């Protein structure tokens, strides 16, 4: 594992969270959607703290913390050749999985398919912004593998490999 790639990913994660946060605040101006305090409630449960009503500091710590730490993963992905739009799409799913695993494992959240459709769409858009901004920056900062990946010989249905 390359600590330089992970650190560069952390920096890209900061930029990705910043972009997501700006997009969220602009979206909230348009939709009038209130702030979500799910990050705060999840962090409180992870730390075994009593639940406080909508703790702003805990909310920001979890919101920024997850994005920054996961940025390190995206840096390592870029270094190993998981790059470009496909790499960012895969990373978006990792971010969504991270959120949902923590929220639901702690009992703070509910499964996303139980949410109203507009909330599902909004979450996907914001996580996509985070993932693609983080990905674009890591791909610009971090060189990929020195050689192209070996093309795997595949098979086609009904034909021998």
Coordinates of C-alpha atoms in Angstrom, one line a residue:
X1 CA 0.0 0.0 0.0
X2 CA 1.4 3.4 -1.0
X3 CA 0.9 5.9 1.8
X4 CA 1.5 8.8 -0.7
X5 CA -1.5 7.7 -2.8
X6 CA -3.6 7.3 0.3
X7 CA -2.6 10.8 1.5
X8 CA -3.3 12.3 -1.9
X9 CA -6.7 10.5 -1.8
X10 CA -7.4 12.1 1.6
X11 CA -6.8 15.6 0.1
X12 CA -9.0 14.7 -2.8
X13 CA -11.6 13.4 -0.3
X14 CA -11.6 16.9 1.3
X15 CA -12.3 18.5 -2.0
X16 CA -15.0 15.9 -2.8
X17 CA -16.8 16.5 0.6
X18 CA -16.5 20.3 0.0
X19 CA -18.2 19.9 -3.5
X20 CA -20.9 17.6 -2.1
X21 CA -21.6 20.0 0.8
X22 CA -21.9 23.0 -1.5
X23 CA -24.2 21.0 -3.8
X24 CA -26.3 20.0 -0.8
X25 CA -26.7 23.5 0.5
X26 CA -27.7 24.8 -3.0
X27 CA -30.2 21.9 -3.4
X28 CA -31.6 22.7 0.1
X29 CA -32.2 26.3 -1.0
X30 CA -34.2 25.1 -3.9
X31 CA -36.1 22.1 -2.3
X32 CA -36.4 23.6 1.2
X33 CA -35.2 20.2 2.5
X34 CA -34.0 20.5 6.1
X35 CA -30.5 19.3 7.2
X36 CA -30.2 15.6 7.8
X37 CA -28.7 14.7 11.2
X38 CA -28.3 11.1 10.3
X39 CA -24.5 11.4 10.3
X40 CA -24.6 12.8 13.9
X41 CA -26.9 10.0 15.1
X42 CA -24.8 7.3 13.5
X43 CA -21.6 8.7 15.1
X44 CA -23.2 8.9 18.5
X45 CA -24.2 5.3 18.3
X46 CA -20.8 4.2 17.0
X47 CA -19.1 5.9 19.9
X48 CA -21.7 4.7 22.4
X49 CA -22.8 8.2 23.3
X50 CA -26.2 9.2 24.4
X51 CA -28.3 10.5 21.5
X52 CA -28.5 14.3 21.4
X53 CA -31.0 16.1 19.4
X54 CA -29.4 17.2 16.1
X55 CA -25.8 17.8 17.3
X56 CA -24.2 20.0 14.7
X57 CA -20.6 19.3 15.7
X58 CA -21.2 15.5 15.5
X59 CA -22.9 15.9 12.2
X60 CA -20.0 17.8 10.6
X61 CA -17.5 15.4 12.1
X62 CA -19.2 12.3 10.6
X63 CA -20.1 14.1 7.3
X64 CA -16.5 15.3 6.7
X65 CA -14.8 12.4 8.4
X66 CA -16.3 9.7 6.2
X67 CA -15.6 11.6 3.0
X68 CA -12.0 12.3 4.0
X69 CA -11.2 8.8 5.1
X70 CA -12.8 7.2 2.1
X71 CA -10.8 9.5 -0.1
X72 CA -7.7 7.4 0.9
X73 CA -9.4 4.4 -0.6
X74 CA -10.0 6.3 -3.8
X75 CA -6.4 7.2 -3.9
X76 CA -5.3 3.6 -3.7
X77 CA -7.9 2.7 -6.3
X78 CA -6.3 5.2 -8.7
X79 CA -2.9 3.9 -8.0
X80 CA -3.9 0.3 -8.8
X81 CA -5.6 1.3 -12.1
X82 CA -9.2 1.6 -11.0
X83 CA -9.6 5.0 -12.5
X84 CA -11.7 7.3 -14.6
X85 CA -15.5 7.4 -14.6
X86 CA -15.8 3.6 -14.0
X87 CA -13.5 3.9 -11.0
X88 CA -15.5 6.8 -9.7
X89 CA -18.8 5.0 -10.2
X90 CA -17.5 2.0 -8.3
X91 CA -16.3 4.4 -5.6
X92 CA -19.7 6.0 -5.4
X93 CA -21.1 2.7 -4.5
X94 CA -18.5 2.2 -1.9
X95 CA -19.5 5.5 -0.3
X96 CA -23.2 4.5 -0.4
X97 CA -22.4 1.1 1.1
X98 CA -20.3 2.7 3.9
X99 CA -23.1 5.1 4.8
X100 CA -25.8 2.5 4.8
X101 CA -23.8 -0.2 6.6
X102 CA -22.9 2.2 9.4
X103 CA -26.4 3.8 9.6
X104 CA -28.3 0.5 9.6
X105 CA -25.8 -1.5 11.7
X106 CA -26.1 1.0 14.5
X107 CA -29.9 1.2 14.1
X108 CA -29.8 4.9 13.4
X109 CA -31.0 4.6 9.8
X110 CA -33.5 2.8 7.6
X111 CA -32.9 0.9 4.4
X112 CA -32.7 3.2 1.4
X113 CA -35.5 1.4 -0.5
X114 CA -37.9 2.4 2.3
X115 CA -37.1 6.1 1.7
X116 CA -39.3 8.4 -0.4
X117 CA -38.1 8.4 -4.0
X118 CA -37.0 12.0 -3.9
X119 CA -34.7 11.4 -1.0
X120 CA -33.2 8.4 -2.8
X121 CA -32.5 10.5 -5.8
X122 CA -31.0 13.4 -3.8
X123 CA -28.7 11.0 -1.9
X124 CA -27.5 9.4 -5.1
X125 CA -26.8 12.8 -6.7
X126 CA -24.9 14.1 -3.8
X127 CA -22.8 10.9 -3.3
X128 CA -22.2 11.0 -7.1
X129 CA -20.8 14.5 -6.9
X130 CA -18.6 13.5 -4.0
X131 CA -17.3 10.4 -5.8
X132 CA -16.7 12.0 -9.2
X133 CA -15.0 15.1 -7.8
X134 CA -12.8 12.9 -5.5
X135 CA -12.1 10.6 -8.4
X136 CA -11.2 13.3 -10.9
X137 CA -8.7 14.8 -8.4
X138 CA -7.1 11.5 -7.4
X139 CA -6.8 10.5 -11.1
X140 CA -5.0 13.8 -11.8
X141 CA -2.7 13.6 -8.7
X142 CA -1.8 9.9 -8.8
X143 CA -0.1 8.0 -11.5
X144 CA -1.7 4.6 -12.4
X145 CA 0.1 1.4 -12.8
X146 CA 3.3 1.5 -14.9
X147 CA 1.9 -1.1 -17.4
X148 CA -1.6 -1.6 -18.8
X149 CA -3.6 -4.3 -17.3
X150 CA -3.5 -7.7 -19.0
X151 CA -6.6 -8.2 -21.1
X152 CA -8.3 -11.3 -19.8
X153 CA -9.3 -13.8 -22.4
X154 CA -13.0 -14.2 -22.0
X155 CA -15.7 -16.4 -23.4
X156 CA -18.9 -15.8 -25.3
X157 CA -22.1 -17.8 -24.5
X158 CA -22.2 -20.8 -26.7
X159 CA -18.6 -20.6 -27.8
X160 CA -15.5 -22.3 -26.4
X161 CA -13.0 -20.1 -24.6

